[in-house]
Amino acid sequence: MEPGAIHLLRWALYTDLGLLFGMPLFALYNPGAEHVPRKLLLVLAIAGIVLTLASLQLTSAAMAGASAAQIDPQLLGMVVGQTGFGRAALVRLILLSALAAIASITAKNGWLATMLGGGALLTLAWAGHGNSTPRPGGSIHLAAGLIHLLAAGTWLGALAMFLRLIPRDVEVCYAALRRFSTVGTIAVIALAASGLINVVYQIDLDQRGWGPPNVYERLLLLKLVLFGGMLVMASINRFKLTPRLAARSAATGIAESGRALRTSISVEFTLALAVLALVGWLGTLDPAS
Ligand code: HEM
């Protein structure tokens, strides 16, 4: 089975579940902003279910060395019953089915959507290295992985909501940008701190010595470069483009300053998607080789 298929699936799952948590959360800390449209929540929840079933099938087939197309209920049952990965996938399917059911009925489900989306996102810690360290250090590593996932989802979801909000309502958007400067700072600090803990548990400095970086380390370094790019874009948005939107100077006009902000946030969002693509790959590699 092509490793690329699993990387793509993992990337799609991180993105889908990051949005499914971060977008309703954004509406919770921005009461003026509109709810996430019911249909969008429904599509994201159903996509999460399909992606989870596909990743269960592909991973089970890989474990058994069988072809990806061959569905073996006994094998699937064993993976779900006897592996952390499988049990986490089952919990995710239950949470996403509940979210799809609620989203098909009402849009006024802010708290519930955030909780169910957040729960589904957290189950991904059992799909990568987050749960790979034996106890007692493993609890710290797992906790860092869980915080890392929520912080990443908070940032990704906010960027997606800003991209929806800017052309619609500049007033609400400006208020949300002000509020996000606090939430965003907390998310960045949480990402950096939990990311550092991840690095400490993933890379055995005693064992690796001073040789050149291996594939895992090079991808991680590339991820940090992209993270740096996201920070640069976030700073431009916060310290340059948001004040310009506030000034609404005759020279630039609302449309122009809105457009500049939207372009800049699109770049930041694209960088975040690139980071998640790397994460989709990192989680399948042996950090020591
Ligand atoms: C200082 C910045 C950061 C550091 C040091 C860092 C470090 C790490 C490390 C070492 C891992 C484990 C990779 C693995 O072996 O599976 C990881 C996972 C991850 N990172 Fe980061 N990261 C940082 C920033 C970010 C950013 C900005 C995002 C997203 C916008 C992000 C999203 C993720 C996700 C989704 C995972 C998978 C977590 C899991 O499955 O448990 N990280 N990070």
CSV table of C-alpha atoms and ligand atoms in Angstrom, one decimal:
chain,number,residue,atom,x,y,z
A,1,MET,CA,0.0,0.0,0.0
A,2,GLU,CA,1.4,3.4,-1.0
A,3,PRO,CA,2.6,5.3,2.1
A,4,GLY,CA,1.4,8.5,0.2
A,5,ALA,CA,-2.2,7.3,0.6
A,6,ILE,CA,-1.8,7.2,4.4
A,7,HIS,CA,-0.1,10.6,4.5
A,8,LEU,CA,-2.9,12.2,2.5
A,9,LEU,CA,-5.5,10.6,4.7
A,10,ARG,CA,-3.8,11.8,7.9
A,11,TRP,CA,-3.4,15.3,6.4
A,12,ALA,CA,-7.1,15.4,5.5
A,13,LEU,CA,-8.1,14.2,9.0
A,14,TYR,CA,-5.9,16.8,10.8
A,15,THR,CA,-7.4,19.5,8.6
A,16,ASP,CA,-11.0,18.3,8.8
A,17,LEU,CA,-11.1,17.8,12.5
A,18,GLY,CA,-9.0,20.9,13.2
A,19,LEU,CA,-11.7,23.0,11.4
A,20,LEU,CA,-14.5,21.0,13.0
A,21,PHE,CA,-13.2,22.1,16.4
A,22,GLY,CA,-11.7,25.5,15.7
A,23,MET,CA,-14.6,27.0,13.7
A,24,PRO,CA,-17.5,26.5,16.2
A,25,LEU,CA,-15.0,27.5,19.0
A,26,PHE,CA,-14.4,30.8,17.2
A,27,ALA,CA,-18.1,31.5,17.1
A,28,LEU,CA,-18.1,30.9,20.9
A,29,TYR,CA,-15.5,33.5,21.8
A,30,ASN,CA,-16.9,35.9,19.1
A,31,PRO,CA,-20.6,36.3,20.0
A,32,GLY,CA,-21.1,38.9,17.2
A,33,ALA,CA,-19.8,36.5,14.5
A,34,GLU,CA,-22.3,34.2,12.7
A,35,HIS,CA,-22.5,30.5,13.7
A,36,VAL,CA,-20.8,28.0,11.5
A,37,PRO,CA,-23.4,27.1,8.8
A,38,ARG,CA,-25.2,23.9,9.6
A,39,LYS,CA,-24.4,22.4,6.2
A,40,LEU,CA,-20.7,23.1,6.5
A,41,LEU,CA,-20.6,21.4,9.9
A,42,LEU,CA,-22.5,18.4,8.4
A,43,VAL,CA,-20.1,18.1,5.5
A,44,LEU,CA,-17.0,18.3,7.8
A,45,ALA,CA,-18.5,15.7,10.2
A,46,ILE,CA,-19.4,13.3,7.3
A,47,ALA,CA,-16.0,13.8,5.7
A,48,GLY,CA,-14.4,13.0,9.1
A,49,ILE,CA,-16.4,9.7,9.3
A,50,VAL,CA,-15.4,8.7,5.7
A,51,LEU,CA,-11.8,9.6,6.3
A,52,THR,CA,-11.7,7.6,9.6
A,53,LEU,CA,-13.3,4.5,8.0
A,54,ALA,CA,-10.7,4.7,5.1
A,55,SER,CA,-7.8,5.1,7.6
A,56,LEU,CA,-9.0,2.2,9.6
A,57,GLN,CA,-9.2,0.0,6.5
A,58,LEU,CA,-5.8,1.1,5.1
A,59,THR,CA,-4.0,0.8,8.4
A,60,SER,CA,-5.6,-2.6,9.2
A,61,ALA,CA,-4.6,-3.8,5.7
A,62,ALA,CA,-1.0,-2.5,6.2
A,63,MET,CA,-0.8,-4.2,9.6
A,64,ALA,CA,-1.8,-7.5,8.0
A,65,GLY,CA,0.2,-6.9,4.8
A,66,ALA,CA,-3.0,-7.4,2.9
A,67,SER,CA,-4.2,-5.4,-0.1
A,68,ALA,CA,-5.9,-2.1,0.7
A,69,ALA,CA,-9.0,-3.1,-1.2
A,70,GLN,CA,-9.6,-6.4,0.7
A,71,ILE,CA,-12.0,-5.6,3.6
A,72,ASP,CA,-11.7,-8.2,6.3
A,73,PRO,CA,-14.3,-7.6,9.1
A,74,GLN,CA,-12.4,-10.0,11.5
A,75,LEU,CA,-9.2,-8.0,11.0
A,76,LEU,CA,-11.0,-4.7,11.4
A,77,GLY,CA,-12.6,-6.0,14.6
A,78,MET,CA,-9.3,-7.0,16.0
A,79,VAL,CA,-7.7,-3.6,15.2
A,80,VAL,CA,-10.6,-1.8,16.8
A,81,GLY,CA,-10.7,-4.1,19.8
A,82,GLN,CA,-7.0,-4.5,20.5
A,83,THR,CA,-5.2,-1.3,19.4
A,84,GLY,CA,-5.2,2.2,20.8
A,85,PHE,CA,-5.4,3.4,17.2
A,86,GLY,CA,-8.5,1.3,16.6
A,87,ARG,CA,-10.3,2.2,19.8
A,88,ALA,CA,-9.6,5.9,19.2
A,89,ALA,CA,-11.0,5.6,15.7
A,90,LEU,CA,-14.2,4.0,17.1
A,91,VAL,CA,-14.7,6.8,19.7
A,92,ARG,CA,-14.1,9.4,16.8
A,93,LEU,CA,-16.8,7.7,14.7
A,94,ILE,CA,-19.3,7.9,17.6
A,95,LEU,CA,-18.5,11.6,18.3
A,96,LEU,CA,-18.7,12.5,14.6
A,97,SER,CA,-22.0,10.6,14.1
A,98,ALA,CA,-23.5,12.6,17.1
A,99,LEU,CA,-22.2,15.8,15.6
A,100,ALA,CA,-23.6,15.0,12.1
A,101,ALA,CA,-27.0,14.2,13.7
A,102,ILE,CA,-27.1,17.5,15.7
A,103,ALA,CA,-25.9,19.5,12.7
A,104,SER,CA,-28.6,18.0,10.5
A,105,ILE,CA,-31.2,19.4,13.0
A,106,THR,CA,-29.9,22.8,14.2
A,107,ALA,CA,-27.3,25.4,13.7
A,108,LYS,CA,-27.6,26.7,17.2
A,109,ASN,CA,-25.3,24.1,18.7
A,110,GLY,CA,-22.1,26.1,19.5
A,111,TRP,CA,-21.0,24.4,22.7
A,112,LEU,CA,-22.0,20.9,21.7
A,113,ALA,CA,-20.4,21.2,18.2
A,114,THR,CA,-17.2,22.5,19.8
A,115,MET,CA,-17.1,19.7,22.4
A,116,LEU,CA,-17.8,16.9,19.9
A,117,GLY,CA,-15.4,18.4,17.3
A,118,GLY,CA,-12.8,18.8,20.0
A,119,GLY,CA,-13.2,15.3,21.3
A,120,ALA,CA,-12.9,13.9,17.7
A,121,LEU,CA,-9.7,16.0,17.2
A,122,LEU,CA,-8.2,14.7,20.4
A,123,THR,CA,-8.5,11.1,19.3
A,124,LEU,CA,-5.9,11.8,16.7
A,125,ALA,CA,-3.2,11.7,19.4
A,126,TRP,CA,-3.6,7.9,19.2
A,127,ALA,CA,-3.0,8.0,15.4
A,128,GLY,CA,0.5,9.4,15.6
A,129,HIS,CA,3.4,9.3,18.0
A,130,GLY,CA,1.4,11.2,20.7
A,131,ASN,CA,0.8,7.9,22.6
A,132,SER,CA,4.1,6.1,21.8
A,133,THR,CA,6.0,6.8,25.0
A,134,PRO,CA,5.8,4.2,27.8
A,135,ARG,CA,4.5,5.5,31.2
A,136,PRO,CA,5.3,7.5,33.4
A,137,GLY,CA,6.8,9.9,30.8
A,138,GLY,CA,4.1,8.9,28.4
A,139,SER,CA,1.4,10.8,30.3
A,140,ILE,CA,3.3,14.0,29.9
A,141,HIS,CA,4.0,13.3,26.2
A,142,LEU,CA,0.3,12.4,25.6
A,143,ALA,CA,-0.9,15.5,27.5
A,144,ALA,CA,1.4,17.7,25.3
A,145,GLY,CA,0.1,16.0,22.2
A,146,LEU,CA,-3.5,16.7,23.2
A,147,ILE,CA,-2.8,20.4,24.0
A,148,HIS,CA,-0.9,20.6,20.7
A,149,LEU,CA,-3.9,19.3,18.7
A,150,LEU,CA,-6.3,21.8,20.4
A,151,ALA,CA,-4.0,24.8,19.9
A,152,ALA,CA,-3.5,23.9,16.2
A,153,GLY,CA,-7.3,23.5,15.7
A,154,THR,CA,-7.9,26.8,17.5
A,155,TRP,CA,-5.5,28.6,15.1
A,156,LEU,CA,-6.7,26.8,11.9
A,157,GLY,CA,-10.4,27.3,12.7
A,158,ALA,CA,-10.0,31.0,13.4
A,159,LEU,CA,-8.2,31.5,10.0
A,160,ALA,CA,-11.0,29.7,8.2
A,161,MET,CA,-13.6,31.8,10.0
A,162,PHE,CA,-11.8,35.1,9.2
A,163,LEU,CA,-11.6,34.1,5.5
A,164,ARG,CA,-15.4,33.7,5.6
A,165,LEU,CA,-16.0,36.9,7.7
A,166,ILE,CA,-13.8,39.5,5.9
A,167,PRO,CA,-15.9,40.0,2.8
A,168,ARG,CA,-19.2,39.8,4.8
A,169,ASP,CA,-18.9,42.1,7.8
A,170,VAL,CA,-15.9,44.3,8.4
A,171,GLU,CA,-17.2,45.6,11.7
A,172,VAL,CA,-17.6,42.2,13.2
A,173,CYS,CA,-14.4,41.1,11.6
A,174,TYR,CA,-12.5,44.0,13.2
A,175,ALA,CA,-13.9,43.1,16.7
A,176,ALA,CA,-13.0,39.4,16.1
A,177,LEU,CA,-9.5,40.3,15.1
A,178,ARG,CA,-9.0,42.3,18.3
A,179,ARG,CA,-10.3,39.4,20.3
A,180,PHE,CA,-8.2,36.9,18.4
A,181,SER,CA,-5.0,38.7,19.3
A,182,THR,CA,-5.4,37.3,22.8
A,183,VAL,CA,-6.6,33.8,21.8
A,184,GLY,CA,-4.0,33.6,19.1
A,185,THR,CA,-1.2,34.5,21.4
A,186,ILE,CA,-2.3,31.7,23.9
A,187,ALA,CA,-2.5,29.2,21.0
A,188,VAL,CA,1.0,30.1,19.8
A,189,ILE,CA,2.5,29.8,23.3
A,190,ALA,CA,0.6,26.4,23.8
A,191,LEU,CA,1.9,25.2,20.4
A,192,ALA,CA,5.5,26.1,21.0
A,193,ALA,CA,5.5,24.7,24.6
A,194,SER,CA,3.7,21.4,23.8
A,195,GLY,CA,5.7,21.2,20.5
A,196,LEU,CA,9.0,21.4,22.5
A,197,ILE,CA,7.8,18.6,24.8
A,198,ASN,CA,7.0,16.6,21.7
A,199,VAL,CA,10.5,17.2,20.4
A,200,VAL,CA,12.1,16.1,23.7
A,201,TYR,CA,10.1,12.8,23.6
A,202,GLN,CA,10.6,12.2,19.9
A,203,ILE,CA,14.3,12.8,19.5
A,204,ASP,CA,16.7,10.9,21.8
A,205,LEU,CA,19.6,13.3,21.9
A,206,ASP,CA,21.9,10.8,23.7
A,207,GLN,CA,21.3,8.2,21.1
A,208,ARG,CA,21.5,10.4,18.0
A,209,GLY,CA,24.9,12.0,18.7
A,210,TRP,CA,26.0,15.0,16.5
A,211,GLY,CA,25.4,13.4,13.0
A,212,PRO,CA,23.5,15.2,10.2
A,213,PRO,CA,19.7,15.4,10.6
A,214,ASN,CA,17.8,12.4,9.4
A,215,VAL,CA,14.6,12.5,7.3
A,216,TYR,CA,12.3,13.0,10.4
A,217,GLU,CA,14.5,15.8,11.8
A,218,ARG,CA,14.7,17.5,8.4
A,219,LEU,CA,10.9,17.4,8.0
A,220,LEU,CA,10.5,18.8,11.6
A,221,LEU,CA,13.0,21.6,10.8
A,222,LEU,CA,10.9,22.4,7.7
A,223,LYS,CA,7.8,22.5,9.9
A,224,LEU,CA,9.5,25.0,12.2
A,225,VAL,CA,10.4,27.2,9.2
A,226,LEU,CA,6.7,27.1,8.1
A,227,PHE,CA,5.7,27.9,11.7
A,228,GLY,CA,8.0,30.9,11.6
A,229,GLY,CA,6.3,32.0,8.3
A,230,MET,CA,2.9,31.7,10.0
A,231,LEU,CA,4.2,33.9,12.9
A,232,VAL,CA,5.4,36.5,10.4
A,233,MET,CA,2.0,36.6,8.6
A,234,ALA,CA,0.2,36.7,12.0
A,235,SER,CA,2.3,39.7,13.1
A,236,ILE,CA,1.7,41.6,9.8
A,237,ASN,CA,-2.1,41.0,10.3
A,238,ARG,CA,-2.0,42.1,13.9
A,239,PHE,CA,0.3,45.0,13.8
A,240,LYS,CA,-0.1,46.4,10.3
A,241,LEU,CA,-3.3,45.3,8.5
A,242,THR,CA,-5.7,45.2,11.4
A,243,PRO,CA,-4.8,48.8,12.5
A,244,ARG,CA,-5.2,49.8,8.8
A,245,LEU,CA,-8.6,48.2,8.7
A,246,ALA,CA,-9.4,50.2,11.9
A,247,ALA,CA,-8.1,53.5,10.4
A,248,ARG,CA,-10.3,52.9,7.3
A,249,SER,CA,-8.3,55.8,5.9
A,250,ALA,CA,-9.8,57.5,3.0
A,251,ALA,CA,-6.7,56.5,1.0
A,252,THR,CA,-7.1,52.8,1.4
A,253,GLY,CA,-10.9,52.5,2.0
A,254,ILE,CA,-12.5,49.5,3.6
A,255,ALA,CA,-12.5,47.3,0.5
A,256,GLU,CA,-8.8,47.7,-0.1
A,257,SER,CA,-7.8,47.1,3.5
A,258,GLY,CA,-10.2,44.2,3.7
A,259,ARG,CA,-8.6,42.7,0.5
A,260,ALA,CA,-5.1,43.1,1.9
A,261,LEU,CA,-6.1,41.4,5.1
A,262,ARG,CA,-7.8,38.5,3.3
A,263,THR,CA,-4.8,37.9,1.1
A,264,SER,CA,-2.5,37.9,4.1
A,265,ILE,CA,-4.8,35.5,6.0
A,266,SER,CA,-5.0,33.2,3.0
A,267,VAL,CA,-1.2,32.9,3.0
A,268,GLU,CA,-1.2,32.2,6.7
A,269,PHE,CA,-3.9,29.5,6.2
A,270,THR,CA,-2.0,27.9,3.3
A,271,LEU,CA,1.1,27.7,5.5
A,272,ALA,CA,-0.9,26.0,8.2
A,273,LEU,CA,-2.2,23.5,5.7
A,274,ALA,CA,1.5,22.8,4.7
A,275,VAL,CA,2.4,22.3,8.4
A,276,LEU,CA,-0.4,19.7,8.7
A,277,ALA,CA,0.8,18.0,5.5
A,278,LEU,CA,4.2,17.6,7.2
A,279,VAL,CA,2.6,16.3,10.4
A,280,GLY,CA,0.7,13.8,8.3
A,281,TRP,CA,4.1,12.4,7.2
A,282,LEU,CA,6.0,12.9,10.4
A,283,GLY,CA,3.6,10.7,12.4
A,284,THR,CA,4.4,7.7,10.1
A,285,LEU,CA,8.2,7.9,10.3
A,286,ASP,CA,10.6,6.4,12.9
A,287,PRO,CA,12.2,9.5,14.5
A,288,ALA,CA,15.4,7.6,15.0
A,289,SER,CA,16.0,6.6,11.4
B,1,HEM,C1,7.4,25.6,17.8
B,1,HEM,C2,6.5,25.1,17.0
B,1,HEM,C3,6.2,23.6,16.9
B,1,HEM,C4,6.9,22.5,17.3
B,1,HEM,C5,8.3,22.5,18.1
B,1,HEM,C6,6.2,21.3,17.0
B,1,HEM,C7,6.6,20.0,17.2
B,1,HEM,C8,5.8,18.9,16.9
B,1,HEM,C9,6.3,17.5,17.1
B,1,HEM,C10,7.7,17.1,17.5
B,1,HEM,C11,5.3,16.7,16.7
B,1,HEM,C12,5.2,15.2,16.7
B,1,HEM,C13,5.3,14.7,15.3
B,1,HEM,C14,5.2,13.2,15.3
B,1,HEM,O1,6.3,12.6,15.5
B,1,HEM,O2,4.1,12.7,15.0
B,1,HEM,C15,4.1,17.6,16.4
B,1,HEM,C16,2.9,17.1,16.0
B,1,HEM,C17,1.9,17.9,15.6
B,1,HEM,N1,2.0,19.3,15.3
B,1,HEM,FE1,3.5,20.5,15.9
B,1,HEM,N2,5.0,21.7,16.3
B,1,HEM,C18,5.0,23.1,16.3
B,1,HEM,C19,4.0,23.9,15.7
B,1,HEM,C20,2.9,23.4,15.1
B,1,HEM,C21,1.9,24.2,14.4
B,1,HEM,C22,2.0,25.7,14.1
B,1,HEM,C23,0.9,23.4,14.0
B,1,HEM,C24,-0.4,23.6,13.3
B,1,HEM,C25,-0.8,24.8,12.8
B,1,HEM,C26,1.2,22.0,14.5
B,1,HEM,C27,0.4,20.9,14.4
B,1,HEM,C28,0.8,19.7,14.8
B,1,HEM,C29,-0.1,18.5,14.8
B,1,HEM,C30,-1.6,18.5,14.3
B,1,HEM,C31,0.6,17.4,15.3
B,1,HEM,C32,0.1,16.0,15.5
B,1,HEM,C33,-0.2,15.8,17.0
B,1,HEM,C34,-0.6,14.3,17.2
B,1,HEM,O3,-1.0,13.6,16.4
B,1,HEM,O4,-0.5,14.0,18.4
B,1,HEM,N3,2.4,22.1,15.2
B,1,HEM,N4,4.5,18.9,16.5
